[in-house]
Every structure is written in structure tokens, then in C-alpha cells.
mmCIF file of C-alpha atoms in Angstrom:
data_model
loop_
_atom_site.group_PDB
_atom_site.id
_atom_site.type_symbol
_atom_site.label_atom_id
_atom_site.label_comp_id
_atom_site.label_asym_id
_atom_site.label_seq_id
_atom_site.Cartn_x
_atom_site.Cartn_y
_atom_site.Cartn_z
ATOM 1 C CA MET A 24 0.000 0.000 0.000
ATOM 2 C CA SER A 25 2.789 2.389 0.847
ATOM 3 C CA GLN A 26 4.292 1.754 -2.592
ATOM 4 C CA VAL A 27 0.959 2.579 -4.242
ATOM 5 C CA ALA A 28 0.622 5.755 -2.202
ATOM 6 C CA ALA A 29 4.150 6.802 -3.025
ATOM 7 C CA LYS A 30 3.473 6.260 -6.697
ATOM 8 C CA ALA A 31 0.255 8.278 -6.495
ATOM 9 C CA ASP A 32 2.020 11.130 -4.727
ATOM 10 C CA ALA A 33 4.826 11.267 -7.274
ATOM 11 C CA PRO A 34 4.856 14.471 -9.388
ATOM 12 C CA PRO A 35 3.818 14.067 -13.015
ATOM 13 C CA GLU A 36 6.652 13.530 -15.434
ATOM 14 C CA GLU A 37 7.593 16.601 -17.424
ATOM 15 C CA LYS A 38 7.344 16.221 -21.184
ATOM 16 C CA GLN A 39 10.666 16.768 -22.876
ATOM 17 C CA ASP A 40 10.746 18.787 -26.084
ATOM 18 C CA VAL A 41 12.066 16.540 -28.817
ATOM 19 C CA PRO A 42 14.062 18.480 -31.413
ATOM 20 C CA CYS A 43 13.039 18.071 -35.043
ATOM 21 C CA SER A 44 15.322 15.931 -37.110
ATOM 22 C CA ALA A 45 17.273 17.372 -40.020
ATOM 23 C CA VAL A 46 15.069 15.356 -42.360
ATOM 24 C CA GLU A 47 11.918 16.918 -40.891
ATOM 25 C CA ILE A 48 13.388 20.412 -41.242
ATOM 26 C CA GLU A 49 14.422 19.798 -44.866
ATOM 27 C CA SER A 50 10.997 18.341 -45.668
ATOM 28 C CA ALA A 51 9.080 21.295 -44.236
ATOM 29 C CA ALA A 52 7.230 23.250 -46.897
ATOM 30 C CA PRO A 53 9.065 26.562 -47.512
ATOM 31 C CA THR A 54 7.159 29.804 -47.063
ATOM 32 C CA MET A 55 6.116 31.225 -50.428
ATOM 33 C CA ALA A 56 7.039 34.835 -51.230
ATOM 34 C CA ASN A 57 4.063 36.964 -52.195
ATOM 35 C CA LEU A 58 3.947 39.212 -55.250
ATOM 36 C CA GLU A 59 5.180 42.323 -53.413
ATOM 37 C CA GLN A 60 8.082 40.393 -51.871
ATOM 38 C CA ARG A 61 9.133 38.987 -55.241
ATOM 39 C CA GLN A 62 8.989 42.426 -56.822
ATOM 40 C CA ALA A 63 11.160 43.832 -54.020
ATOM 41 C CA THR A 64 13.577 40.910 -54.338
ATOM 42 C CA LEU A 65 13.954 41.570 -58.059
ATOM 43 C CA GLN A 66 14.919 45.186 -57.371
ATOM 44 C CA GLU A 67 17.358 44.203 -54.590
ATOM 45 C CA THR A 68 18.947 41.545 -56.767
ATOM 46 C CA ALA A 69 19.558 44.101 -59.510
ATOM 47 C CA VAL A 70 21.417 46.289 -57.010
ATOM 48 C CA ALA A 71 23.433 43.347 -55.673
ATOM 49 C CA THR A 72 24.484 42.015 -59.082
ATOM 50 C CA GLY A 73 24.853 45.147 -61.177
ATOM 51 C CA LEU A 74 22.369 43.739 -63.689
ATOM 52 C CA SER A 75 19.269 45.687 -64.661
ATOM 53 C CA THR A 76 15.939 44.541 -63.242
ATOM 54 C CA LEU A 77 15.000 43.353 -66.729
ATOM 55 C CA GLN A 78 18.203 41.321 -66.990
ATOM 56 C CA VAL A 79 17.483 39.729 -63.600
ATOM 57 C CA ALA A 80 13.967 38.898 -64.790
ATOM 58 C CA ALA A 81 15.478 37.288 -67.897
ATOM 59 C CA VAL A 82 17.902 35.275 -65.756
ATOM 60 C CA ILE A 83 15.060 33.912 -63.645
ATOM 61 C CA ALA A 84 12.953 33.154 -66.724
ATOM 62 C CA SER A 85 15.776 31.262 -68.440
ATOM 63 C CA SER A 86 17.229 29.502 -65.386
ATOM 64 C CA THR A 87 14.995 26.439 -65.773
ATOM 65 C CA GLU A 88 15.400 26.262 -69.562
ATOM 66 C CA THR A 89 19.032 27.093 -70.319
ATOM 67 C CA VAL A 90 21.939 28.271 -68.140
ATOM 68 C CA PRO A 91 22.284 32.053 -67.756
ATOM 69 C CA VAL A 92 25.930 33.007 -67.209
ATOM 70 C CA ILE A 93 26.949 36.227 -65.456
ATOM 71 C CA LEU A 94 30.225 37.487 -66.897
ATOM 72 C CA GLY A 95 32.911 39.481 -65.102
ATOM 73 C CA ALA A 96 34.965 39.667 -61.934
ATOM 74 C CA ASP A 97 31.839 39.819 -59.759
ATOM 75 C CA GLY A 98 30.026 37.138 -61.755
ATOM 76 C CA ALA A 99 30.357 34.441 -59.088
ATOM 77 C CA ALA A 100 29.021 36.747 -56.371
ATOM 78 C CA ALA A 101 26.151 37.726 -58.662
ATOM 79 C CA ALA A 102 25.238 34.091 -59.344
ATOM 80 C CA VAL A 103 25.296 33.325 -55.617
ATOM 81 C CA ASP A 104 23.138 36.363 -54.836
ATOM 82 C CA ILE A 105 20.551 35.365 -57.447
ATOM 83 C CA VAL A 106 20.160 31.790 -56.232
ATOM 84 C CA THR A 107 20.103 33.001 -52.619
ATOM 85 C CA ALA A 108 17.297 35.407 -53.498
ATOM 86 C CA LEU A 109 15.356 32.499 -55.016
ATOM 87 C CA ALA A 110 16.027 29.745 -52.488
ATOM 88 C CA GLY A 111 17.792 31.175 -49.436
ATOM 89 C CA GLU A 112 19.932 28.710 -47.472
ATOM 90 C CA ARG A 113 18.516 25.863 -49.553
ATOM 91 C CA ALA A 114 20.440 27.112 -52.590
ATOM 92 C CA ALA A 115 23.495 25.165 -53.734
ATOM 93 C CA VAL A 116 26.802 26.891 -54.500
ATOM 94 C CA VAL A 117 29.241 24.910 -56.651
ATOM 95 C CA PHE A 118 32.741 26.203 -57.394
ATOM 96 C CA CYS A 119 34.079 24.582 -60.549
ATOM 97 C CA ASP A 120 37.693 23.486 -60.899
ATOM 98 C CA PRO A 121 39.786 21.182 -63.140
ATOM 99 C CA THR A 122 39.415 18.219 -60.757
ATOM 100 C CA ARG A 123 35.629 18.027 -61.255
ATOM 101 C CA VAL A 124 35.182 16.313 -64.565
ATOM 102 C CA SER A 125 31.731 14.724 -64.244
ATOM 103 C CA LEU A 126 28.347 15.415 -62.702
ATOM 104 C CA ALA A 127 29.135 12.657 -60.208
ATOM 105 C CA ASP A 128 32.184 14.683 -59.087
ATOM 106 C CA LEU A 129 29.986 17.730 -58.454
ATOM 107 C CA LEU A 130 27.456 15.680 -56.508
ATOM 108 C CA LEU A 131 30.152 14.250 -54.228
ATOM 109 C CA ASP A 132 30.953 17.714 -52.809
ATOM 110 C CA GLN A 133 28.620 17.815 -49.810
ATOM 111 C CA ASN A 134 29.686 21.358 -48.935
ATOM 112 C CA SER A 135 28.231 22.640 -52.214
ATOM 113 C CA GLY A 136 24.732 21.392 -51.387
ATOM 114 C CA LEU A 137 24.065 20.313 -54.985
ATOM 115 C CA GLN A 138 22.609 16.912 -54.116
ATOM 116 C CA ALA A 139 20.545 18.502 -51.329
ATOM 117 C CA ALA A 140 19.170 21.112 -53.764
ATOM 118 C CA ILE A 141 18.181 18.390 -56.231
ATOM 119 C CA ASP A 142 16.466 16.444 -53.449
ATOM 120 C CA ASP A 143 14.736 19.651 -52.307
ATOM 121 C CA ALA A 144 13.478 20.263 -55.859
ATOM 122 C CA ARG A 145 11.997 16.765 -55.952
ATOM 123 C CA ARG A 146 10.293 17.192 -52.571
ATOM 124 C CA HIS A 147 8.832 20.589 -53.481
ATOM 125 C CA PRO A 148 8.043 20.709 -57.227
ATOM 126 C CA GLU A 149 5.859 23.772 -56.671
ATOM 127 C CA ILE A 150 8.846 26.050 -55.913
ATOM 128 C CA LEU A 151 12.171 26.890 -57.516
ATOM 129 C CA ALA A 152 15.232 25.144 -56.149
ATOM 130 C CA ALA A 153 18.420 26.937 -57.158
ATOM 131 C CA VAL A 154 22.059 26.181 -57.967
ATOM 132 C CA ALA A 155 24.965 28.560 -58.640
ATOM 133 C CA LEU A 156 27.726 27.137 -60.835
ATOM 134 C CA CYS A 157 30.612 29.511 -60.151
ATOM 135 C CA GLY A 158 33.425 29.754 -62.681
ATOM 136 C CA ILE A 159 32.269 27.271 -65.315
ATOM 137 C CA THR A 160 35.395 27.997 -67.388
ATOM 138 C CA ASN A 161 37.618 26.991 -64.450
ATOM 139 C CA GLY A 162 37.022 23.332 -65.299
ATOM 140 C CA PRO A 163 35.881 21.087 -68.154
ATOM 141 C CA CYS A 164 32.163 21.880 -68.003
ATOM 142 C CA GLU A 165 31.661 20.233 -71.414
ATOM 143 C CA TYR A 166 31.406 16.878 -69.630
ATOM 144 C CA TRP A 167 28.631 17.765 -67.177
ATOM 145 C CA LEU A 168 26.835 20.986 -68.156
ATOM 146 C CA PRO A 169 24.979 19.502 -71.175
ATOM 147 C CA GLN A 170 24.124 16.540 -68.967
ATOM 148 C CA ILE A 171 22.447 18.812 -66.411
ATOM 149 C CA VAL A 172 20.484 20.683 -69.097
ATOM 150 C CA GLU A 173 19.342 17.589 -70.993
ATOM 151 C CA MET A 174 18.543 15.508 -67.893
ATOM 152 C CA ARG A 175 16.458 18.394 -66.575
ATOM 153 C CA ARG A 176 14.662 18.765 -69.906
ATOM 154 C CA ALA A 177 13.895 15.045 -69.924
ATOM 155 C CA GLY A 178 12.733 15.066 -66.310
ATOM 156 C CA ARG A 179 15.626 12.943 -65.006
ATOM 157 C CA LEU A 180 16.581 15.994 -62.964
ATOM 158 C CA PRO A 181 13.775 18.137 -61.519
ATOM 159 C CA ARG A 182 12.454 20.684 -64.003
ATOM 160 C CA ASN A 183 12.115 23.225 -61.181
ATOM 161 C CA LEU A 184 15.903 23.216 -60.659
ATOM 162 C CA ALA A 185 17.016 26.762 -61.527
ATOM 163 C CA VAL A 186 20.668 26.964 -62.573
ATOM 164 C CA VAL A 187 22.675 30.211 -62.738
ATOM 165 C CA ALA A 188 26.368 30.234 -63.664
ATOM 166 C CA SER A 189 29.284 32.638 -63.807
ATOM 167 C CA ALA A 190 32.417 32.968 -65.933
ATOM 168 C CA GLY A 191 35.416 35.207 -65.408
ATOM 169 C CA THR A 192 36.688 37.541 -68.073
ATOM 170 C CA ASP A 193 40.392 37.210 -67.231
ATOM 171 C CA GLY A 194 42.841 34.574 -66.053
ATOM 172 C CA THR A 195 43.321 31.019 -67.318
ATOM 173 C CA ARG A 196 40.228 29.287 -68.627
ATOM 174 C CA VAL A 197 39.230 25.871 -69.917
ATOM 175 C CA PRO A 198 37.617 26.410 -73.330
ATOM 176 C CA VAL A 199 33.956 25.544 -73.857
ATOM 177 C CA PRO A 200 33.115 23.744 -77.139
ATOM 178 C CA GLY A 201 30.656 25.338 -79.529
ATOM 179 C CA SER A 202 28.183 22.510 -78.982
ATOM 180 C CA VAL A 203 27.944 23.506 -75.314
ATOM 181 C CA LEU A 204 27.698 27.270 -75.873
ATOM 182 C CA ARG A 205 24.130 26.954 -77.173
ATOM 183 C CA HIS A 206 23.035 25.941 -73.668
ATOM 184 C CA LEU A 207 24.286 29.256 -72.234
ATOM 185 C CA PHE A 208 22.788 32.734 -71.911
ATOM 186 C CA PRO A 209 25.662 35.171 -71.193
ATOM 187 C CA LEU A 210 24.912 38.536 -69.587
ATOM 188 C CA THR A 211 27.275 41.349 -68.641
ATOM 189 C CA PRO A 212 26.344 43.659 -65.730
ATOM 190 C CA ALA A 213 26.193 47.284 -66.814
ATOM 191 C CA ASN A 214 26.343 48.727 -63.288
ATOM 192 C CA PRO A 215 28.665 48.342 -60.271
ATOM 193 C CA ALA A 216 27.707 45.382 -58.098
ATOM 194 C CA SER A 217 26.989 45.411 -54.364
ATOM 195 C CA PRO A 218 27.341 41.724 -53.444
ATOM 196 C CA GLY A 219 25.234 40.575 -50.518
ATOM 197 C CA ALA A 220 22.683 43.375 -50.843
ATOM 198 C CA VAL A 221 19.760 40.976 -51.292
ATOM 199 C CA ALA A 222 17.751 38.961 -48.760
ATOM 200 C CA HIS A 223 15.663 35.856 -49.291
ATOM 201 C CA GLN A 224 12.024 36.782 -48.620
ATOM 202 C CA GLY A 225 10.437 33.454 -49.463
ATOM 203 C CA ALA A 226 10.307 30.743 -52.099
ATOM 204 C CA TRP A 227 9.513 31.544 -55.732
ATOM 205 C CA PRO A 228 6.851 29.530 -57.545
ATOM 206 C CA ALA A 229 8.081 27.109 -60.194
ATOM 207 C CA PRO A 230 6.631 27.541 -63.693
ATOM 208 C CA GLU A 231 3.709 25.175 -64.295
ATOM 209 C CA GLY A 232 3.890 25.261 -68.052
ATOM 210 C CA ILE A 233 3.496 28.251 -70.324
ATOM 211 C CA GLU A 234 0.304 30.287 -70.446
ATOM 212 C CA LYS A 235 -1.008 30.538 -73.993
ATOM 213 C CA SER A 236 -1.625 34.290 -73.740
ATOM 214 C CA ARG A 237 1.938 34.982 -72.543
ATOM 215 C CA LEU A 238 3.431 32.775 -75.257
ATOM 216 C CA GLU A 239 1.405 34.575 -77.916
ATOM 217 C CA ALA A 240 2.533 37.946 -76.552
ATOM 218 C CA ALA A 241 6.156 36.779 -76.520
ATOM 219 C CA LEU A 242 5.932 35.523 -80.091
ATOM 220 C CA GLY A 243 4.347 38.784 -81.209
ATOM 221 C CA VAL A 244 7.039 41.078 -79.820
ATOM 222 C CA LEU A 245 9.898 38.843 -80.985
ATOM 223 C CA ILE A 246 8.476 38.516 -84.513
ATOM 224 C CA ASP A 247 8.187 42.309 -84.632
ATOM 225 C CA ALA A 248 11.838 42.424 -83.529
ATOM 226 C CA GLY A 249 12.845 40.316 -86.534
ATOM 227 C CA LEU A 250 13.365 36.902 -84.931
ATOM 228 C CA GLU A 251 12.426 33.753 -86.807
ATOM 229 C CA GLY A 252 12.864 29.983 -86.953
ATOM 230 C CA SER A 253 14.119 27.874 -84.057
ATOM 231 C CA VAL A 254 15.683 30.889 -82.360
ATOM 232 C CA LEU A 255 12.261 32.573 -82.292
ATOM 233 C CA GLN A 256 10.563 29.519 -80.789
ATOM 234 C CA LYS A 257 13.187 28.974 -78.103
ATOM 235 C CA SER A 258 13.365 32.657 -77.150
ATOM 236 C CA ALA A 259 9.582 32.958 -77.003
ATOM 237 C CA ARG A 260 9.222 29.991 -74.642
ATOM 238 C CA THR A 261 11.774 31.506 -72.289
ATOM 239 C CA LEU A 262 10.331 35.015 -72.517
ATOM 240 C CA ALA A 263 6.869 33.661 -71.677
ATOM 241 C CA ARG A 264 8.258 32.390 -68.341
ATOM 242 C CA ALA A 265 9.293 35.866 -67.156
ATOM 243 C CA PRO A 266 7.785 37.142 -63.876
ATOM 244 C CA GLU A 267 4.099 37.849 -64.470
ATOM 245 C CA TRP A 268 4.230 41.578 -63.683
ATOM 246 C CA ILE A 269 6.784 42.254 -66.440
ATOM 247 C CA ARG A 270 5.510 42.794 -69.970
ATOM 248 C CA ALA A 271 7.072 40.854 -72.815
ATOM 249 C CA SER A 272 7.624 44.099 -74.726
ATOM 250 C CA ASP A 273 9.841 45.408 -71.901
ATOM 251 C CA LEU A 274 12.187 42.420 -72.235
ATOM 252 C CA VAL A 275 12.499 42.406 -76.005
ATOM 253 C CA ASP A 276 15.962 44.044 -76.073
ATOM 254 C CA VAL A 277 17.389 41.514 -73.594
ATOM 255 C CA PHE A 278 16.033 38.612 -75.606
ATOM 256 C CA LYS A 279 17.140 40.078 -78.940
ATOM 257 C CA ARG A 280 20.672 39.937 -77.586
ATOM 258 C CA GLN A 281 20.128 36.353 -76.461
ATOM 259 C CA ALA A 282 18.771 35.532 -79.928
ATOM 260 C CA GLY A 283 21.957 36.930 -81.452
ATOM 261 C CA TRP A 284 23.971 34.650 -79.189
ATOM 262 C CA LEU A 285 21.886 31.621 -80.155
ATOM 263 C CA GLU A 286 22.261 32.367 -83.859
ATOM 264 C CA ALA A 287 26.031 32.731 -83.474
ATOM 265 C CA THR A 288 26.396 29.461 -81.557
ATOM 266 C CA LEU A 289 24.191 27.518 -83.965
ATOM 267 C CA SER A 290 25.851 28.866 -87.100
ATOM 268 C CA GLY A 291 29.402 29.022 -85.757
ATOM 269 C CA SER A 292 29.672 32.727 -86.515
ATOM 270 C CA GLU A 293 31.439 35.295 -84.347
ATOM 271 C CA HIS A 294 29.981 36.911 -81.218
ATOM 272 C CA GLU A 295 31.656 39.347 -78.843
ATOM 273 C CA ASP A 296 30.986 37.126 -75.796
ATOM 274 C CA LYS A 297 32.524 33.992 -77.315
ATOM 275 C CA LYS A 298 36.007 35.147 -76.313
ATOM 276 C CA TYR A 299 35.145 34.518 -72.651
ATOM 277 C CA PHE A 300 34.656 30.806 -73.373
ATOM 278 C CA GLU A 301 37.650 30.270 -75.647
ATOM 279 C CA LEU A 302 41.252 29.430 -74.795
ATOM 280 C CA LYS A 303 42.897 32.695 -73.833
ATOM 281 C CA GLU A 304 45.842 33.731 -75.956
ATOM 282 C CA ARG A 305 48.888 34.670 -73.932
#
């Protein structure tokens, strides 16, 4: 009886808070940025990268179709700022070098977060996951960059995986073959950059296909600008994915430049940006 009484008089056990596992944290649905937050992020990203707001919009629109490449000394910082704006701490940051020859090599670097970003994209197909490929001419990207683009197009990698790259304009570089250049969308910042001047305000929605009205508007402005053929079709699909508050007509100059790049890479003709992907003459 005394044992029963003692047990009855015992204070209730306190419930211990059990910390969430890393898996539970990674699986939690990210908070979605609203329209006003995304508009503010676009402006802040332009300041951070030195790109215009329209160029940033073009980068975001093309990041799930091709691979936009920010050129210049601050290109790597710009690429990191863009993917951070889109995905925050979930973004992957990969620094390319000559020792990373395959996609498997890139995935083995746990510090880069590339595999985690791919897994995050699969868990949350409704948002953009983001990867910065810094210094793609620092290593032989011809072995893995087309693989990323084509596997994503075929659905073997998540289609909501946004990829933004950078390339330096000086120093030693590993040349990029012409067959790989067509996957790129080079952009040069026109303004001084302020790296780190952008904050992640929430996840960005992944494109769910292309709205017919936006595609028609994109085709209309690009046809008026003189584009035609396969370059027209590819540019129009990308332009139609631009943030919804930006008119296709406002982006026509950015995409005319991209069309010129595509034509040069497909035909093998000269383009002023090709020198940044060729073997540098000493």
C-alpha cells in the first residue's frame, strides 16, 4: 500500500521537447514569397548584381530552360546572390575546378549542397530550387553541363531546378566547345555590383507550363523584332516564363541579344561574348 501511495504522490513527469530531425526540417514546406516580396527581391537583386531589373527577370525566366551566365569579376558573387534570393539557405553553391570532370564529381561535394538542392526540388516541385555554378570555365564543363540541361529537360533531374552560372573575363580558362555554348545565356552587368545586398524573402513559384496568352505575346514582340525559326521559338518559350508583372515588350531588347547569341552558336559565326569561353591567348 505504501508503494501505491508513493506512486500516487509522485509528481507528473515533465514532457521533454524533442528536437526536429534534419530530415523533418528539410521536408518542411518553404514559405512562399508573395507578389510584393518577389517584386522587391527583383529590385534588390539588380542592385546586388549590377544587372538591370529586366536582366534579372530574364535570368530567372531562363534559369529552368538554359543556363544564364553572369560574366565578369563579380560574376560568381552575382550568381550566388541570385540563387540566394530564389532559395535562401537551400540554394546550392558549386565552385568549378579542373578536378571536377563529371556530374558525379559535383554531386560528391557535400559542402556545395548540390545533391541537397536536387532532393529539395523533388520534394517541393511547386517552388524553384536553385544552384549557382561559379566559374564554369575553371574546369571542363563540357562533360557535365549539357548533362544537367538535358537531364532536366527530360525530367531525369527536376524541371524546377534553376541553374545560374558565372564565368570570369580574365585569367586562365578551360575552353567551352561550340556545342555547349548553345546551352548558355551570357549577360554582362552594366552597373557596379553590391554583393550581398539581397535577402531571401520566401520561395519563388516554379513555372507550371506556359500560359497561352503569354506565349502569344512573346511571339508577337519577338516577330516584330525580326526573330524567326528555331531561335524565335526557343526565345519565345523563355520570354513567356518571365515574372508575371513584367511585360514581354519590356524584355524584347534583352532577348534580342540572347537571340543573337543563339544564332552565333548555332551557325558558328562570331559573337563578342565567345572570347570569354575560348582558350585565352597569352
